[in-house]
mmCIF file of C-alpha atoms in Angstrom:
data_model
loop_
_atom_site.group_PDB
_atom_site.id
_atom_site.type_symbol
_atom_site.label_atom_id
_atom_site.label_comp_id
_atom_site.label_asym_id
_atom_site.label_seq_id
_atom_site.Cartn_x
_atom_site.Cartn_y
_atom_site.Cartn_z
ATOM 1 C CA UNK A 1 27.015 30.266 -28.047
ATOM 2 C CA UNK A 2 26.682 33.304 -25.798
ATOM 3 C CA UNK A 3 29.039 34.013 -22.896
ATOM 4 C CA UNK A 4 26.245 33.172 -20.459
ATOM 5 C CA UNK A 5 25.648 29.815 -22.215
ATOM 6 C CA UNK A 6 29.365 29.041 -21.884
ATOM 7 C CA UNK A 7 29.260 29.886 -18.187
ATOM 8 C CA UNK A 8 26.155 27.730 -17.731
ATOM 9 C CA UNK A 9 27.967 24.818 -19.361
ATOM 10 C CA UNK A 10 30.952 25.269 -17.030
ATOM 11 C CA UNK A 11 28.622 25.545 -14.040
ATOM 12 C CA UNK A 12 26.794 22.367 -15.063
ATOM 13 C CA UNK A 13 30.041 20.468 -15.636
ATOM 14 C CA UNK A 14 32.076 21.758 -12.678
ATOM 15 C CA UNK A 15 29.726 23.013 -9.970
ATOM 16 C CA UNK A 16 26.615 20.819 -10.141
ATOM 17 C CA UNK A 17 28.619 17.666 -9.245
ATOM 18 C CA UNK A 18 29.875 19.497 -6.144
ATOM 19 C CA UNK A 19 26.260 20.094 -5.084
ATOM 20 C CA UNK A 20 25.498 16.410 -5.563
ATOM 21 C CA UNK A 21 28.493 15.429 -3.395
ATOM 22 C CA UNK A 22 27.520 18.062 -0.835
ATOM 23 C CA UNK A 23 23.967 16.709 -0.658
ATOM 24 C CA UNK A 24 25.153 13.104 -0.246
ATOM 25 C CA UNK A 25 27.501 14.191 2.530
ATOM 26 C CA UNK A 26 24.747 16.248 4.159
ATOM 27 C CA UNK A 27 22.346 13.297 4.013
ATOM 28 C CA UNK A 28 24.805 11.057 5.852
ATOM 29 C CA UNK A 29 24.166 13.003 9.079
ATOM 30 C CA UNK A 30 23.784 10.929 12.199
ATOM 31 C CA UNK A 31 24.681 7.287 11.735
ATOM 32 C CA UNK A 32 21.729 4.925 11.999
ATOM 33 C CA UNK A 33 19.131 7.621 11.292
ATOM 34 C CA UNK A 34 17.912 8.118 7.741
ATOM 35 C CA UNK A 35 17.337 11.441 6.033
ATOM 36 C CA UNK A 36 13.582 10.661 5.956
ATOM 37 C CA UNK A 37 13.576 9.932 9.694
ATOM 38 C CA UNK A 38 15.394 13.191 10.448
ATOM 39 C CA UNK A 39 12.927 15.093 8.275
ATOM 40 C CA UNK A 40 9.960 13.594 10.142
ATOM 41 C CA UNK A 41 11.580 14.229 13.527
ATOM 42 C CA UNK A 42 12.020 17.893 12.599
ATOM 43 C CA UNK A 43 8.366 18.135 11.559
ATOM 44 C CA UNK A 44 7.208 16.520 14.806
ATOM 45 C CA UNK A 45 9.492 18.770 16.854
ATOM 46 C CA UNK A 46 8.138 21.908 15.157
ATOM 47 C CA UNK A 47 4.491 20.781 15.366
ATOM 48 C CA UNK A 48 3.654 19.350 18.788
ATOM 49 C CA UNK A 49 0.721 16.928 18.722
ATOM 50 C CA UNK A 50 0.843 16.478 14.955
ATOM 51 C CA UNK A 51 -0.873 13.435 13.431
ATOM 52 C CA UNK A 52 0.345 11.076 10.724
ATOM 53 C CA UNK A 53 -2.390 12.498 8.492
ATOM 54 C CA UNK A 54 -1.065 16.037 9.131
ATOM 55 C CA UNK A 55 2.460 14.952 8.221
ATOM 56 C CA UNK A 56 1.221 13.274 5.046
ATOM 57 C CA UNK A 57 -0.598 16.459 4.053
ATOM 58 C CA UNK A 58 2.413 18.682 4.736
ATOM 59 C CA UNK A 59 4.731 16.281 2.894
ATOM 60 C CA UNK A 60 2.335 15.641 -0.008
ATOM 61 C CA UNK A 61 2.668 11.877 0.400
ATOM 62 C CA UNK A 62 0.267 9.186 1.578
ATOM 63 C CA UNK A 63 -0.060 8.066 5.176
ATOM 64 C CA UNK A 64 0.836 4.562 4.049
ATOM 65 C CA UNK A 65 4.105 5.832 2.595
ATOM 66 C CA UNK A 66 5.248 7.322 5.908
ATOM 67 C CA UNK A 67 3.822 4.694 8.267
ATOM 68 C CA UNK A 68 6.923 2.480 8.232
ATOM 69 C CA UNK A 69 9.207 5.426 8.969
ATOM 70 C CA UNK A 70 6.903 6.497 11.821
ATOM 71 C CA UNK A 71 6.890 2.929 13.185
ATOM 72 C CA UNK A 72 10.707 2.846 13.065
ATOM 73 C CA UNK A 73 10.875 6.142 14.973
ATOM 74 C CA UNK A 74 8.504 4.737 17.609
ATOM 75 C CA UNK A 75 10.494 1.497 17.830
ATOM 76 C CA UNK A 76 13.719 3.479 18.353
ATOM 77 C CA UNK A 77 11.901 5.567 21.003
ATOM 78 C CA UNK A 78 12.497 8.847 19.135
ATOM 79 C CA UNK A 79 8.766 9.588 19.184
ATOM 80 C CA UNK A 80 5.665 8.367 20.968
ATOM 81 C CA UNK A 81 2.026 8.047 19.923
ATOM 82 C CA UNK A 82 -0.606 9.575 22.159
ATOM 83 C CA UNK A 83 -4.272 8.768 21.630
ATOM 84 C CA UNK A 84 -6.638 11.729 21.391
ATOM 85 C CA UNK A 85 -9.076 12.072 24.282
ATOM 86 C CA UNK A 86 -11.750 13.475 21.975
ATOM 87 C CA UNK A 87 -11.416 10.998 19.096
ATOM 88 C CA UNK A 88 -10.007 7.571 19.953
ATOM 89 C CA UNK A 89 -9.207 6.972 16.257
ATOM 90 C CA UNK A 90 -6.684 9.814 16.238
ATOM 91 C CA UNK A 91 -3.108 9.517 17.500
ATOM 92 C CA UNK A 92 -0.818 12.470 18.054
ATOM 93 C CA UNK A 93 2.926 12.148 17.622
ATOM 94 C CA UNK A 94 5.330 13.648 20.125
ATOM 95 C CA UNK A 95 9.100 13.785 20.066
ATOM 96 C CA UNK A 96 10.938 12.241 23.024
ATOM 97 C CA UNK A 97 14.133 13.377 24.746
ATOM 98 C CA UNK A 98 15.973 10.739 22.717
ATOM 99 C CA UNK A 99 14.507 12.230 19.526
ATOM 100 C CA UNK A 100 15.524 15.737 20.566
ATOM 101 C CA UNK A 101 19.048 14.449 21.295
ATOM 102 C CA UNK A 102 19.286 12.921 17.797
ATOM 103 C CA UNK A 103 18.174 16.191 16.190
ATOM 104 C CA UNK A 104 20.732 18.122 18.238
ATOM 105 C CA UNK A 105 23.445 15.670 17.229
ATOM 106 C CA UNK A 106 22.441 16.132 13.599
ATOM 107 C CA UNK A 107 22.459 19.939 13.924
ATOM 108 C CA UNK A 108 25.944 19.815 15.420
ATOM 109 C CA UNK A 109 27.113 17.491 12.631
ATOM 110 C CA UNK A 110 25.750 19.854 9.974
ATOM 111 C CA UNK A 111 27.249 22.918 11.637
ATOM 112 C CA UNK A 112 30.704 21.338 11.852
ATOM 113 C CA UNK A 113 30.454 20.041 8.299
ATOM 114 C CA UNK A 114 29.541 23.495 6.996
ATOM 115 C CA UNK A 115 32.444 25.034 8.905
ATOM 116 C CA UNK A 116 34.857 22.577 7.266
ATOM 117 C CA UNK A 117 33.445 22.924 3.766
ATOM 118 C CA UNK A 118 33.293 26.723 3.884
ATOM 119 C CA UNK A 119 36.572 27.267 5.741
ATOM 120 C CA UNK A 120 38.530 28.198 2.577
ATOM 121 C CA UNK A 121 36.321 31.303 2.172
ATOM 122 C CA UNK A 122 37.148 34.574 3.890
ATOM 123 C CA UNK A 123 34.281 36.607 5.408
ATOM 124 C CA UNK A 124 33.772 38.695 2.292
ATOM 125 C CA UNK A 125 33.613 35.632 0.044
ATOM 126 C CA UNK A 126 31.266 33.927 2.478
ATOM 127 C CA UNK A 127 28.957 36.971 2.520
ATOM 128 C CA UNK A 128 28.954 36.969 -1.296
ATOM 129 C CA UNK A 129 28.124 33.263 -1.351
ATOM 130 C CA UNK A 130 25.198 33.784 1.033
ATOM 131 C CA UNK A 131 23.979 36.695 -1.101
ATOM 132 C CA UNK A 132 24.208 34.632 -4.280
ATOM 133 C CA UNK A 133 22.342 31.681 -2.806
ATOM 134 C CA UNK A 134 19.692 34.012 -1.410
ATOM 135 C CA UNK A 135 19.087 35.271 -4.959
ATOM 136 C CA UNK A 136 18.963 31.707 -6.274
ATOM 137 C CA UNK A 137 16.461 30.786 -3.549
ATOM 138 C CA UNK A 138 14.270 33.738 -4.562
ATOM 139 C CA UNK A 139 14.441 32.536 -8.170
ATOM 140 C CA UNK A 140 13.104 29.145 -7.075
ATOM 141 C CA UNK A 141 10.196 30.810 -5.291
ATOM 142 C CA UNK A 142 9.256 32.621 -8.501
ATOM 143 C CA UNK A 143 9.018 29.385 -10.499
#
């Protein structure tokens, strides 16, 4: 077994579980709002007047699969549906003030969580970590 294989085994055994815990903690976000709902709210915020069909295309899932989540967001008044003037069959989705507030709450939660998790690192270590993850991200793009 090469030295790199040994390090990979240690990484898999010791570090990968940390990522899993980190992801679970990250997903917890704002209470009462699911990860899927937050994801859709972010898409709607970034793309004013987006349709369910647009979201399905961007997410690579069917409109039926996201319809219930969209309906929940409407019911909670995080988004509204607006009928197109040109095509009455088309409905645009818009984020409401309440939806923007939930996204801001989630951003603040994530920021504070990251501060806590990364607080043991000094600036140099933090810069190295960012550099390392940037390289890993580039490796994913090349796949």
